[in-house]
Coordinates of C-alpha atoms and ligand atoms in Angstrom, one line a residue:
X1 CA 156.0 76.8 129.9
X2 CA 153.7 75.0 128.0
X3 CA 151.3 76.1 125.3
X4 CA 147.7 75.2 125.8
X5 CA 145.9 75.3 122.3
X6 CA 141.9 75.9 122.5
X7 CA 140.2 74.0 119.1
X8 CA 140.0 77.7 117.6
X9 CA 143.9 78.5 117.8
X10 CA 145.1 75.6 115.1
X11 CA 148.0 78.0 114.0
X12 CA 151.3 77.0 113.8
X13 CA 152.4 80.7 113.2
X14 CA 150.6 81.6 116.6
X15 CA 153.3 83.2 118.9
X16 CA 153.3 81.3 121.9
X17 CA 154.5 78.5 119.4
X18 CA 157.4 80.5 118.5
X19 CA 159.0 80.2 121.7
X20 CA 157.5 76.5 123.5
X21 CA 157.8 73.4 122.5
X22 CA 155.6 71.8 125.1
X23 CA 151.7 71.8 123.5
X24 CA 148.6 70.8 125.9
X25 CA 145.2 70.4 123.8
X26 CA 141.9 69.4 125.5
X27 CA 139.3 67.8 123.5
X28 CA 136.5 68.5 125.5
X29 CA 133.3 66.3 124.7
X30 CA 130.3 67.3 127.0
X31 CA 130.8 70.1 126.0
X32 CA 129.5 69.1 122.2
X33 CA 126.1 68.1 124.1
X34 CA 125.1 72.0 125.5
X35 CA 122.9 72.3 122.6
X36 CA 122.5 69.7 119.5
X37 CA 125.2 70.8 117.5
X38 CA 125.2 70.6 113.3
X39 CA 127.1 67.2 113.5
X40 CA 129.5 68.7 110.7
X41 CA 130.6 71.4 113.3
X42 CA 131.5 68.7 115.9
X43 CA 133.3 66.5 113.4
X44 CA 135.3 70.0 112.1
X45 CA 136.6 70.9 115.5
X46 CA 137.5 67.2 116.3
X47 CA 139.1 66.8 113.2
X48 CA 140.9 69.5 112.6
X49 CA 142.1 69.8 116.9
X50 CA 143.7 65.9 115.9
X51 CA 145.2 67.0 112.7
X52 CA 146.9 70.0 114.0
X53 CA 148.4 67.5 117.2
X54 CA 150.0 65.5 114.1
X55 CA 151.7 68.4 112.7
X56 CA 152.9 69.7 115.7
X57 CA 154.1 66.5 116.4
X58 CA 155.4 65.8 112.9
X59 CA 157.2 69.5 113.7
X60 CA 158.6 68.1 116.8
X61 CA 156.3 69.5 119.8
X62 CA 155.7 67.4 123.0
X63 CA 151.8 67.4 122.7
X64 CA 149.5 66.0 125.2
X65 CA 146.4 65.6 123.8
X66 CA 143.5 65.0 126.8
X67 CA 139.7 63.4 125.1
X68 CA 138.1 64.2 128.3
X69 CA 134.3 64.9 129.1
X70 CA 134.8 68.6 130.2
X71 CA 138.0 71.0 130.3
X72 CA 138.0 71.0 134.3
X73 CA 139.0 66.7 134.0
X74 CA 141.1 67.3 131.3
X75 CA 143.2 70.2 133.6
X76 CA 143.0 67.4 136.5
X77 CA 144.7 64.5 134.3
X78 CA 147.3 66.8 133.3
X79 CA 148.2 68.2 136.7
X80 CA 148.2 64.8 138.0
X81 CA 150.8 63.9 135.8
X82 CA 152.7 67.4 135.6
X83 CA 151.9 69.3 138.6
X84 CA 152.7 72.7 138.9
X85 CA 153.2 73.3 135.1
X86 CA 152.5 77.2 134.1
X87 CA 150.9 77.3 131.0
X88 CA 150.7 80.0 128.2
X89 CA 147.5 80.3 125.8
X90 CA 146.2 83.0 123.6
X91 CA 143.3 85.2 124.9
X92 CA 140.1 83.5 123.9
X93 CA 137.6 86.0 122.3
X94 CA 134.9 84.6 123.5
X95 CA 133.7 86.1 126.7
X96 CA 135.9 85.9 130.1
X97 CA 136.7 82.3 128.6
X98 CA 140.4 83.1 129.7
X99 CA 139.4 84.0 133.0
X100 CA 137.3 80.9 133.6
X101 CA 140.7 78.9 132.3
X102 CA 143.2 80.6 134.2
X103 CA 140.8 79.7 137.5
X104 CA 140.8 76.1 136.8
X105 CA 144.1 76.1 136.2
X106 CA 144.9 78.4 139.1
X107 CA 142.9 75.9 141.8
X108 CA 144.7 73.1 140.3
X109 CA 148.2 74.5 141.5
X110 CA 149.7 75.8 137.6
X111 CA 149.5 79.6 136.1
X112 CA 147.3 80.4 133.0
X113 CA 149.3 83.3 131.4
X114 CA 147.3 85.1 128.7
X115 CA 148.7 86.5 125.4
X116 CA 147.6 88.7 122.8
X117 CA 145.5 86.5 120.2
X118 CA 147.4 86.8 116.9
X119 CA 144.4 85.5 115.0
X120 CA 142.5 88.4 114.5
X121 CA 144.2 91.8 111.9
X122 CA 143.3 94.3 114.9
X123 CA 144.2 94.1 118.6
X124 CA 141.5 95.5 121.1
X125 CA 144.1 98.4 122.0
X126 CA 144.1 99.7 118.4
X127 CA 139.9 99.3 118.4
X128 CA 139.8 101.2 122.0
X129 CA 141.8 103.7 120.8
X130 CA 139.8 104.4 117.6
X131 CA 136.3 104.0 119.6
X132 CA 137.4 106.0 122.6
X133 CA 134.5 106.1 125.0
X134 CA 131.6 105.5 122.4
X135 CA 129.3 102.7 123.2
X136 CA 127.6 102.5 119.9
X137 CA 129.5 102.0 116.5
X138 CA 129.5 102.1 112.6
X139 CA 131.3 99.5 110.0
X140 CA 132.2 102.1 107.5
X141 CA 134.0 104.2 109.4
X142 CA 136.2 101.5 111.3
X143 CA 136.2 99.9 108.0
X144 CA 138.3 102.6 106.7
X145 CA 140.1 103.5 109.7
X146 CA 142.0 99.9 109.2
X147 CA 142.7 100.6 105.5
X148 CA 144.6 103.8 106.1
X149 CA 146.4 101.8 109.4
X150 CA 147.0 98.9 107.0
X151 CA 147.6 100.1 103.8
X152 CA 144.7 97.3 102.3
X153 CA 144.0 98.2 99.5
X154 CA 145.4 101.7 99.2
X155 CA 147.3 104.1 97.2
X156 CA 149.3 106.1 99.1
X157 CA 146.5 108.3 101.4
X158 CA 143.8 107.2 98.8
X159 CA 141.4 104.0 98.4
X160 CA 142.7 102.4 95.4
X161 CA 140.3 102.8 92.5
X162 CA 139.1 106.2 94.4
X163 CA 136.3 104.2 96.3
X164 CA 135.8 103.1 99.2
X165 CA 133.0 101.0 98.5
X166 CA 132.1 99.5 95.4
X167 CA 128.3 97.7 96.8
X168 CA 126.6 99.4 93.8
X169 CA 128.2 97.1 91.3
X170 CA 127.8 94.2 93.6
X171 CA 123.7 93.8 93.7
X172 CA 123.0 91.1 91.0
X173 CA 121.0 88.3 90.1
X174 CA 123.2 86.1 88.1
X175 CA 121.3 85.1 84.2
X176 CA 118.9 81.9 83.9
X177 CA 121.3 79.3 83.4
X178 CA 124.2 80.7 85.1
X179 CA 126.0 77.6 87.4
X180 CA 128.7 78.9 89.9
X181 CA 132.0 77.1 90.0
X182 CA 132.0 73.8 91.9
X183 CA 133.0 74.4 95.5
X184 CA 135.6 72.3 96.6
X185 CA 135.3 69.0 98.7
X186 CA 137.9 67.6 100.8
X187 CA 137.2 63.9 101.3
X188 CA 137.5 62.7 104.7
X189 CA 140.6 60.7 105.6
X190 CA 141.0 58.3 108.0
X191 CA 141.1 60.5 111.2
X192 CA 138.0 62.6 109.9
X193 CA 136.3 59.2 109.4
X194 CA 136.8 58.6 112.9
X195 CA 135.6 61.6 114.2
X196 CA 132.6 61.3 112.1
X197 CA 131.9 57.9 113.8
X198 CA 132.5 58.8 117.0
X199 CA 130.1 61.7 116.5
X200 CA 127.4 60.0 114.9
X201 CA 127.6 57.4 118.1
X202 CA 128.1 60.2 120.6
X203 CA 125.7 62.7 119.7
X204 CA 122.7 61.1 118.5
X205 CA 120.6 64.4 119.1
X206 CA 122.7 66.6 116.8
X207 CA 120.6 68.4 114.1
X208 CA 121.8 68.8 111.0
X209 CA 123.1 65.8 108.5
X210 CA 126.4 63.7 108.4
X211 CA 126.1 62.7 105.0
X212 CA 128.2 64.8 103.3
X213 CA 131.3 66.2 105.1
X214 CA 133.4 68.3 102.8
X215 CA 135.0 71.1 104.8
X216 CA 138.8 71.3 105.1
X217 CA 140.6 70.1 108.4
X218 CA 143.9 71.2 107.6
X219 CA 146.0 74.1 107.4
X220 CA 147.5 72.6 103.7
X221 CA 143.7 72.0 102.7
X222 CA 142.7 75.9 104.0
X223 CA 144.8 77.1 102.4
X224 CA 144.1 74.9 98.9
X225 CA 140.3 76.1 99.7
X226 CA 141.6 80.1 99.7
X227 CA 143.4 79.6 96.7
X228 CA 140.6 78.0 94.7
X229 CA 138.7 80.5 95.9
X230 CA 140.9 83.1 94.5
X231 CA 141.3 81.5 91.3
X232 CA 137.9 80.3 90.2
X233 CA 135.0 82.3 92.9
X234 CA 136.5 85.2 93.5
X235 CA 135.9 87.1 90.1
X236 CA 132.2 86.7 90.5
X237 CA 131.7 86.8 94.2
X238 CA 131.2 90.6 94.3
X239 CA 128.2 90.8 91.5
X240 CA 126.4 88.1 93.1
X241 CA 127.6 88.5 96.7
X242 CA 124.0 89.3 97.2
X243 CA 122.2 87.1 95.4
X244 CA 120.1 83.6 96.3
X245 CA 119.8 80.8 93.3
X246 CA 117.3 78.2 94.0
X247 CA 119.5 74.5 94.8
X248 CA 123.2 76.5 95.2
X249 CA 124.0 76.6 98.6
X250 CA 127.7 78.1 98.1
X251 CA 127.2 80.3 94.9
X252 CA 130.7 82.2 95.0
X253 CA 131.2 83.0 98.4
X254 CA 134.6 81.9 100.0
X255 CA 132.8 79.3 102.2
X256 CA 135.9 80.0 104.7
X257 CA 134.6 81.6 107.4
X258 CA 135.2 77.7 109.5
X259 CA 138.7 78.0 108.4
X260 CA 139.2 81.3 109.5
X261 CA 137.5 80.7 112.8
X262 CA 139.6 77.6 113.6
X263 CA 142.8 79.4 113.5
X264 CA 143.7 77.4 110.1
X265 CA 143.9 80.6 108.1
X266 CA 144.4 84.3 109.4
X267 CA 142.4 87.2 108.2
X268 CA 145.6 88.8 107.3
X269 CA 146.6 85.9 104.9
X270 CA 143.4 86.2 103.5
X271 CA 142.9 89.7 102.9
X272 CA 146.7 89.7 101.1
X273 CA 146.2 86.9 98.9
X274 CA 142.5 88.6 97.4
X275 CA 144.9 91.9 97.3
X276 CA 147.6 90.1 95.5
X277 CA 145.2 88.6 93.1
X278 CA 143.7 92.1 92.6
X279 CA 147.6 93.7 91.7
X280 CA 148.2 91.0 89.4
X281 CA 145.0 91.7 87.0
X282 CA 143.5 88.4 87.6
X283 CA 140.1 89.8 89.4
X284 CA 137.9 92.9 89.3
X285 CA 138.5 95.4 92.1
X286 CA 134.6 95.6 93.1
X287 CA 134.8 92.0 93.8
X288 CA 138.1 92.0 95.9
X289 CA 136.6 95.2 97.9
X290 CA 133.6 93.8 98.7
X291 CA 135.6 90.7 100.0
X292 CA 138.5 92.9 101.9
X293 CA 135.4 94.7 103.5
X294 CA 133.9 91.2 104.9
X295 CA 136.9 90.4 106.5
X296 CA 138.9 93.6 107.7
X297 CA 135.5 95.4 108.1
X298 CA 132.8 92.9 109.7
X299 CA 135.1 90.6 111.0
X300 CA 136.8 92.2 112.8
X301 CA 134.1 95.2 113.9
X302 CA 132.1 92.1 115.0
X303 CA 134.7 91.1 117.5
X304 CA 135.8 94.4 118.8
X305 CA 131.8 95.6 119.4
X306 CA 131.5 92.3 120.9
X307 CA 134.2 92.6 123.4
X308 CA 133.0 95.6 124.4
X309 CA 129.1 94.6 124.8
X310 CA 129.0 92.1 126.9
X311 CA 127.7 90.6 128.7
X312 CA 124.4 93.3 128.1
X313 CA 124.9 92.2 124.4
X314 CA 123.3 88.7 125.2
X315 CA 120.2 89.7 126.4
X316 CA 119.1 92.2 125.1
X317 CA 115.7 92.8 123.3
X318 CA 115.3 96.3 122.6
X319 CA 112.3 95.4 120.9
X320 CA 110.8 92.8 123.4
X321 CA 110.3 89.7 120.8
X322 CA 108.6 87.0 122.5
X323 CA 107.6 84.5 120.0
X324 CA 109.6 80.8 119.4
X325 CA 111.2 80.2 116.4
X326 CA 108.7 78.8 113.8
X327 CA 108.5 75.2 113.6
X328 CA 110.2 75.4 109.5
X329 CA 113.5 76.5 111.5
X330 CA 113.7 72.9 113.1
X331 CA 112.2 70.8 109.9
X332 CA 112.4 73.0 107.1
X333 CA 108.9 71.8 106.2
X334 CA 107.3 75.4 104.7
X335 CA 105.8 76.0 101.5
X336 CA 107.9 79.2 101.7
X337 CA 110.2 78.6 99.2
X338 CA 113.2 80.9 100.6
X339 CA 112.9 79.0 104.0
X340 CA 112.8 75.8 103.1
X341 CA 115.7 76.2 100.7
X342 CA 117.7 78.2 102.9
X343 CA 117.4 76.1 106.3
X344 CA 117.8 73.0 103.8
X345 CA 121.6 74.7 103.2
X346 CA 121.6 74.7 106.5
X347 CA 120.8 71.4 108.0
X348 CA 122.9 69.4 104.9
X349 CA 125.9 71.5 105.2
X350 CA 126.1 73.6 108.1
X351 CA 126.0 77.2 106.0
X352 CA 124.2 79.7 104.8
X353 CA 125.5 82.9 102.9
X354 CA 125.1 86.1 104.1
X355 CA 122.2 87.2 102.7
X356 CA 120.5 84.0 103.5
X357 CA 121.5 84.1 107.1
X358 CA 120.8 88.1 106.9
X359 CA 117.6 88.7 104.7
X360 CA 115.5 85.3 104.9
X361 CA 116.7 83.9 108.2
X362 CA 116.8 86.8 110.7
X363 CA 114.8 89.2 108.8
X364 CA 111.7 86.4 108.8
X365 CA 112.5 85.9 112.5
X366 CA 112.4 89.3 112.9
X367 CA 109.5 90.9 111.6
X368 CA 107.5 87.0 112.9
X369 CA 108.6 88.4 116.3
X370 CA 111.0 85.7 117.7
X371 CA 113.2 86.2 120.6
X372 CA 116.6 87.0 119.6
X373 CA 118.2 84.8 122.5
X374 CA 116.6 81.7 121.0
X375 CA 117.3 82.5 117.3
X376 CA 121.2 83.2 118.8
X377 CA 121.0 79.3 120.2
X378 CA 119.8 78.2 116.5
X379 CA 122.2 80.3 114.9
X380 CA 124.8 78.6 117.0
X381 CA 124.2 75.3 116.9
X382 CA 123.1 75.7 113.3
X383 CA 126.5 76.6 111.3
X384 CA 129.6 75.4 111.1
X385 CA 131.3 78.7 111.5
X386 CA 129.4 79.7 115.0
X387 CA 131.4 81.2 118.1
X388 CA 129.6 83.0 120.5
X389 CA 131.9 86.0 119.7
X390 CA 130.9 86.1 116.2
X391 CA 127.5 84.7 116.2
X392 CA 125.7 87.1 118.9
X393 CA 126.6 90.4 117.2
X394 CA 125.5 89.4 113.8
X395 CA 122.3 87.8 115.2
X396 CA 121.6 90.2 118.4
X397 CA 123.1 92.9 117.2
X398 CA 122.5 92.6 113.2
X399 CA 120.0 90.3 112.4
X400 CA 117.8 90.7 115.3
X401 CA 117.7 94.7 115.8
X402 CA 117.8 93.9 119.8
X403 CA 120.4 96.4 120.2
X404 CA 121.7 99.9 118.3
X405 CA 125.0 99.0 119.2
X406 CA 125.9 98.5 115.5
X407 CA 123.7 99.4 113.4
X408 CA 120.6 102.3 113.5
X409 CA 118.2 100.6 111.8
X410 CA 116.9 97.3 111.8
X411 CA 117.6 94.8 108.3
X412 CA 114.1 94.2 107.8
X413 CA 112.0 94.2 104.5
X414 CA 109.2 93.1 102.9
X415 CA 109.3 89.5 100.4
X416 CA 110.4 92.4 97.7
X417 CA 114.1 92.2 98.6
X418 CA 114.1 88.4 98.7
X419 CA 112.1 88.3 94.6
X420 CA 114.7 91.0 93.8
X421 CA 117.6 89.1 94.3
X422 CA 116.1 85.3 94.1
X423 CA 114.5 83.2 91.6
X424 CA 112.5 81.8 95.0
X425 CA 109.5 83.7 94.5
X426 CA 108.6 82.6 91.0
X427 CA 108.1 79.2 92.1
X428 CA 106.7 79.9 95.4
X429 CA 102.7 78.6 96.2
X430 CA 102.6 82.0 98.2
X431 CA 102.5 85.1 96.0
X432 CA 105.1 87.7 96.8
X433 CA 102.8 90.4 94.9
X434 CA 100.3 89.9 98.1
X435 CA 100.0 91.3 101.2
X436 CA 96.6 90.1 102.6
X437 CA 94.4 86.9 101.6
X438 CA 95.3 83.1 101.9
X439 CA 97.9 83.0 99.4
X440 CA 99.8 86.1 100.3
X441 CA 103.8 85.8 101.0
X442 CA 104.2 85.6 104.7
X443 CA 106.9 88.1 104.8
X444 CA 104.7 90.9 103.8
X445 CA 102.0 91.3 106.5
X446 CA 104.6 90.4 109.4
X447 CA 107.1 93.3 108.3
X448 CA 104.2 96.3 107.8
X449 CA 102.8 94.6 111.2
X450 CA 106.4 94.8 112.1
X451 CA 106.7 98.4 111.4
X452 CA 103.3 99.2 113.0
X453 CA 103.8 97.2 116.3
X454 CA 107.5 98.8 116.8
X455 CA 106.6 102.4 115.6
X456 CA 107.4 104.0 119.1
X457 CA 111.2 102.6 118.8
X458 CA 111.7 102.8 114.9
X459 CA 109.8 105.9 113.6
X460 CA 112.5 108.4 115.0
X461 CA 115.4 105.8 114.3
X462 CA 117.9 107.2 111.1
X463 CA 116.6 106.3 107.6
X464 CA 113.6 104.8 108.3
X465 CA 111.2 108.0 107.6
X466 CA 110.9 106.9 103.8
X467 CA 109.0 103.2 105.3
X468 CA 106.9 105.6 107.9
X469 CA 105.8 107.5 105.2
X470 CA 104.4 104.2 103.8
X471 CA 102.9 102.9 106.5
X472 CA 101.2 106.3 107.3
X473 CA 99.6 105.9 103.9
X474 CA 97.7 102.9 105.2
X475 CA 93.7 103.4 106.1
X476 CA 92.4 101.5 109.1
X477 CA 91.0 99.2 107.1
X478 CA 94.4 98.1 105.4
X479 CA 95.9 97.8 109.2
X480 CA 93.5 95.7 110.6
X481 CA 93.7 92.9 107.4
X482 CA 97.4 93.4 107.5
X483 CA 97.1 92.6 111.6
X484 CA 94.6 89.9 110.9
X485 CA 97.0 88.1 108.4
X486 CA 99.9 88.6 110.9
X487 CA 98.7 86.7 113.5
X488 CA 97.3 84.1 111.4
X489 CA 101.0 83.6 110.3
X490 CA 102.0 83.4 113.6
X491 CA 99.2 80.9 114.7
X492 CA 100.6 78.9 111.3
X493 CA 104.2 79.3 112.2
X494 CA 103.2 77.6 115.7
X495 CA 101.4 74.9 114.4
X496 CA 104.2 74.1 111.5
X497 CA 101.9 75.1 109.0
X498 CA 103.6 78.0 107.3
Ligands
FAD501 P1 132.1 85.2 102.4 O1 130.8 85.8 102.0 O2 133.0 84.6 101.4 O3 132.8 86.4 103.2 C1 134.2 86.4 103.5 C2 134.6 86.3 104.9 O4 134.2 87.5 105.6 C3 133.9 85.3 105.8 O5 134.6 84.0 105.6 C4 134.0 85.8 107.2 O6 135.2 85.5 107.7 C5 134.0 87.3 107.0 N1 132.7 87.9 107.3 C6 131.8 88.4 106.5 N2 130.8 89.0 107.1 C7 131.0 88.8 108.4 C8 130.3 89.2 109.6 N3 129.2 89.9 109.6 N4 130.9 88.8 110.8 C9 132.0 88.1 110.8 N5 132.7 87.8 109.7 C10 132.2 88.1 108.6 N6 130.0 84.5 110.6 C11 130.7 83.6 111.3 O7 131.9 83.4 111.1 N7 130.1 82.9 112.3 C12 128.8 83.0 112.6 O8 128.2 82.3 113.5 C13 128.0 83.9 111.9 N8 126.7 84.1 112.1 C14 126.0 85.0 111.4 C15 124.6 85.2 111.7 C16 123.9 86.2 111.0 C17 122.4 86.4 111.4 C18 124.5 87.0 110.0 C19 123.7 88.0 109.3 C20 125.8 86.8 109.7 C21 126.6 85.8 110.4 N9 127.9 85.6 110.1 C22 128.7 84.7 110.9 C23 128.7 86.4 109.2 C24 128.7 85.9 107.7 O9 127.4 85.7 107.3 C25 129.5 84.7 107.6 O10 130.8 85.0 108.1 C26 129.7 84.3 106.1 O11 128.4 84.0 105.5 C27 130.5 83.0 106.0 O12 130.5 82.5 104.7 P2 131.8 82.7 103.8 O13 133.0 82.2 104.4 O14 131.4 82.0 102.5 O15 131.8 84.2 103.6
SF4_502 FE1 109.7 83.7 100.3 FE2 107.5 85.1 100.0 FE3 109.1 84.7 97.9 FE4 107.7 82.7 98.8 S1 106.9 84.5 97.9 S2 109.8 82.6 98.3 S3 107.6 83.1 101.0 S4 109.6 85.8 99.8

């Protein structure tokens, strides 16, 4: 058999590499043309797919390595050459990817068998058993489930520190003056340097900017990123997990969620190291836990609530959002100053954090209105770190509201949460203290418009009766400027005015 290795299963650990030693990898490029891809993602999956064919090589696999326009000539050059080879791969989590594979191998005379994918902590059978027959479902409590199973970060039966969750030490704004730890940059070599020509050549209508690649494309350089991590971010990631800092697009979050995805570190590796740091003193526990919980929590409840979504999960719109993303999305040309800082991170470096991506990009799209299909297709061409398996939970199902499926409320709020934990707002031409009149921050009259407009689908839904009590507080009066406003923000947002 041979082993057919998809750009997201670089992992020499993987099993079906325990027991082949014949590799097939496709390097599909039309397929980099769908949508304008961040040029960093495109050179990241190139890169790293022709590294890891030099170290299996280097390790003694027989690797054919196909550059081929789609997947479908890349299966027809190898079966004229090898015909009849059965090939192995690991289940793709993206949706009935395997399926589509195994029939264009199947009509091309080989076998596609398809094995558990060992780059995920949780297999679907231990999330079906846990979830039964329930078809909507909470973090926490899978979250926890997978501690007890696993033993991360336990004592015995208990959470280790007697919490599960440690998010009220983890909300702050770090003190004027405060610089986060330099990220670390791994300069391109000479096969990254031709990938990033070949891109810039190939894919002239890729949006997002070249000029600074500094991701890592290798397991060795993963795994340098982890420990650095570990050694320098990690203390201060849970305090200011939340928090936004005006020109720091990394702060001290891991920045690797690409890694991950690619197959060039496992969640498991990940989650042990933080622990191991954690046992040896070297880091605070509210800081670990919040990590463990990104990774063995969201991660992987992401995936699983995916999986067993679809394909409803991709369009739906429980909330019927029409409106286009606002032209700022594409340019990030706004006066608002959490938008054009935030899709700045996103264009030069193909990332956001969290809360960025969470509480300034979806929650703006949100409350504006957009559709949550299109903001998916920025999301996805946006980040580095995009897979439709990850992507449309967090934006359909998290950012976007557009399902219950995961979460009962919608993450929407006011410009409050964004002057809470930003300096953005203090140097903003909008003022976040307004609602109504010229100068009022945007993000205030779309999200009580927000509430107003989806009262009939969020008045009854859990913990949102303290916001209802709000908005019942407002006159007639009140509604109509707040409505006026809205739509003039809208009308703005059109034009690229915002
Ligand atoms: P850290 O903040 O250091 O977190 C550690 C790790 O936890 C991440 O590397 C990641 O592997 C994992 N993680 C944390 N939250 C999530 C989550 N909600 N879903 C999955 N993994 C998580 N993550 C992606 O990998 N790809 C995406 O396309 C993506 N799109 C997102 C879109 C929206 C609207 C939102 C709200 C979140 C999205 N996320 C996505 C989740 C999360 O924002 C990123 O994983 C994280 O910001 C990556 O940066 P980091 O590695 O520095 O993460
Ligand atoms: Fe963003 Fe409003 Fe603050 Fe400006 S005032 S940075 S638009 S939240």
């Amino acid at each position: 058999m041979t082993v057919w290795v998809l750009g997201d299963q670089l992992n020499l650990e993987a099993t079906p590499l325990q027991h082949e030693d014949h590799v097939l990898m496709i390097e599909a490029h039309e397929f980099g043309e769908r949508l304008p891809y961040h040029p960093q993602k495109l050179v990241l999956v190139f890169s790293a797919m022709r590294h890891f064919r030099d170290e299996l090589r280097e390790r003694g696999y027989e690797v054919t390595y196909i550059c081929a326009e789609m997947f479908s000539e890349g299966l027809d050059r190898f079966y004229d050459a090898t015909p009849g080879t059965n090939l192995v791969m690991m289940d793709p989590p993206s949706h009935g990817a395997g399926e589509r594979f195994r029939y264009l191998v199947e009509s091309r005379g080989g076998s596609l068998t398809l094995v558990e994918n060992d780059l995920f902590l949780t297999t679907p059978a231990e999330f079906d058993a846990w979830a039964g027959d329930a078809s909507s479902y909470r973090q926490e409590h899978w979250y926890r489930h997978v501690r007890r199973e696993t033993g991360i970060l336990m004592d015995g039966d208990d959470p280790v520190g007697g919490e599960w969750n440690y998010d009220d030490q983890n909300r702050e704004t770090p003190p004027d003056g405060w610089s986060p730890p330099e990220a670390p940059r791994f300069v391109p070599d000479e096969v990254t340097m031709e990938v990033i020509e070949f891109v810039r050549e190939r894919y002239p209508e890729a949006w997002g900017s070249l000029y600074e690649f500094v991701w890592p494309v290798t397991r060795k350089e993963a795994r340098q990123a982890l420990d650095h991590f570990v050694e320098n971010r990690l203390a201060e990631f849970g305090p200011y997990q939340d928090a936004m800092v005006r020109g720091e697009w990394a702060l001290c979050h891991s920045l690797l969620s690409a890694a991950i995805n690619l197959g060039l570190l496992t969640p498991h590796e990940v989650v042990t190291t933080v622990e191991t740091a954690y046992r040896d003193g070297d880091v605070p526990l509210n800081s670990v836990e919040g990590f463990v919980r990104q990774v063995v929590g969201w991660r992987e409840f992401m995936r699983h609530v995916y999986r067993r979504s679809m394909p409803e999960l991709t369009t739906a719109n429980q909330l019927d959002q029409t409106e286009s993303l606002p032209a700022g999305y594409w340019t990030g040309d706004t006066e608002m100053n959490c938008l054009s800082e935030t899709v700045g991170h996103v264009y030069g470096h193909g990332y956001a954090h969290h809360i960025e991506r969470l509480m300034v990009l979806s929650n703006f799209a949100l409350v504006y209105g957009v559709n949550p299909q299109e903001l998916t297709r920025w999301f996805h061409l946006g980040f580095v770190d995009a897979y439709h398996w990850v992507t449309t939970p967090n934006v359909v199902g998290m950012g976007s509201f557009a399902t219950d499926v995961l979460s009962s409320k919608p993450y929407a709020s006011s410009g409050n949460y964004v002057n809470k934990m930003s300096d953005y707002c203090a140097s903003c031409p909008y003022a976040v203290s307004e609602t109504v009149g010229e100068n009022s921050c945007p993000f205030n009259a779309l999200y009580w418009d927000f509430l107003k407009r989806h009262e009939e689908t969020l008045r009854g839904t859990g913990r949102m009766g303290l916001m209802y009590a709000h908005v019942d507080s407002k006159d007639d009066d009140e509604w109509e400027a707040i409505s006026e406003r809205a739509a003039k923000i809208r009308q703005m947002g059109r034009d690229g005015t915002l």
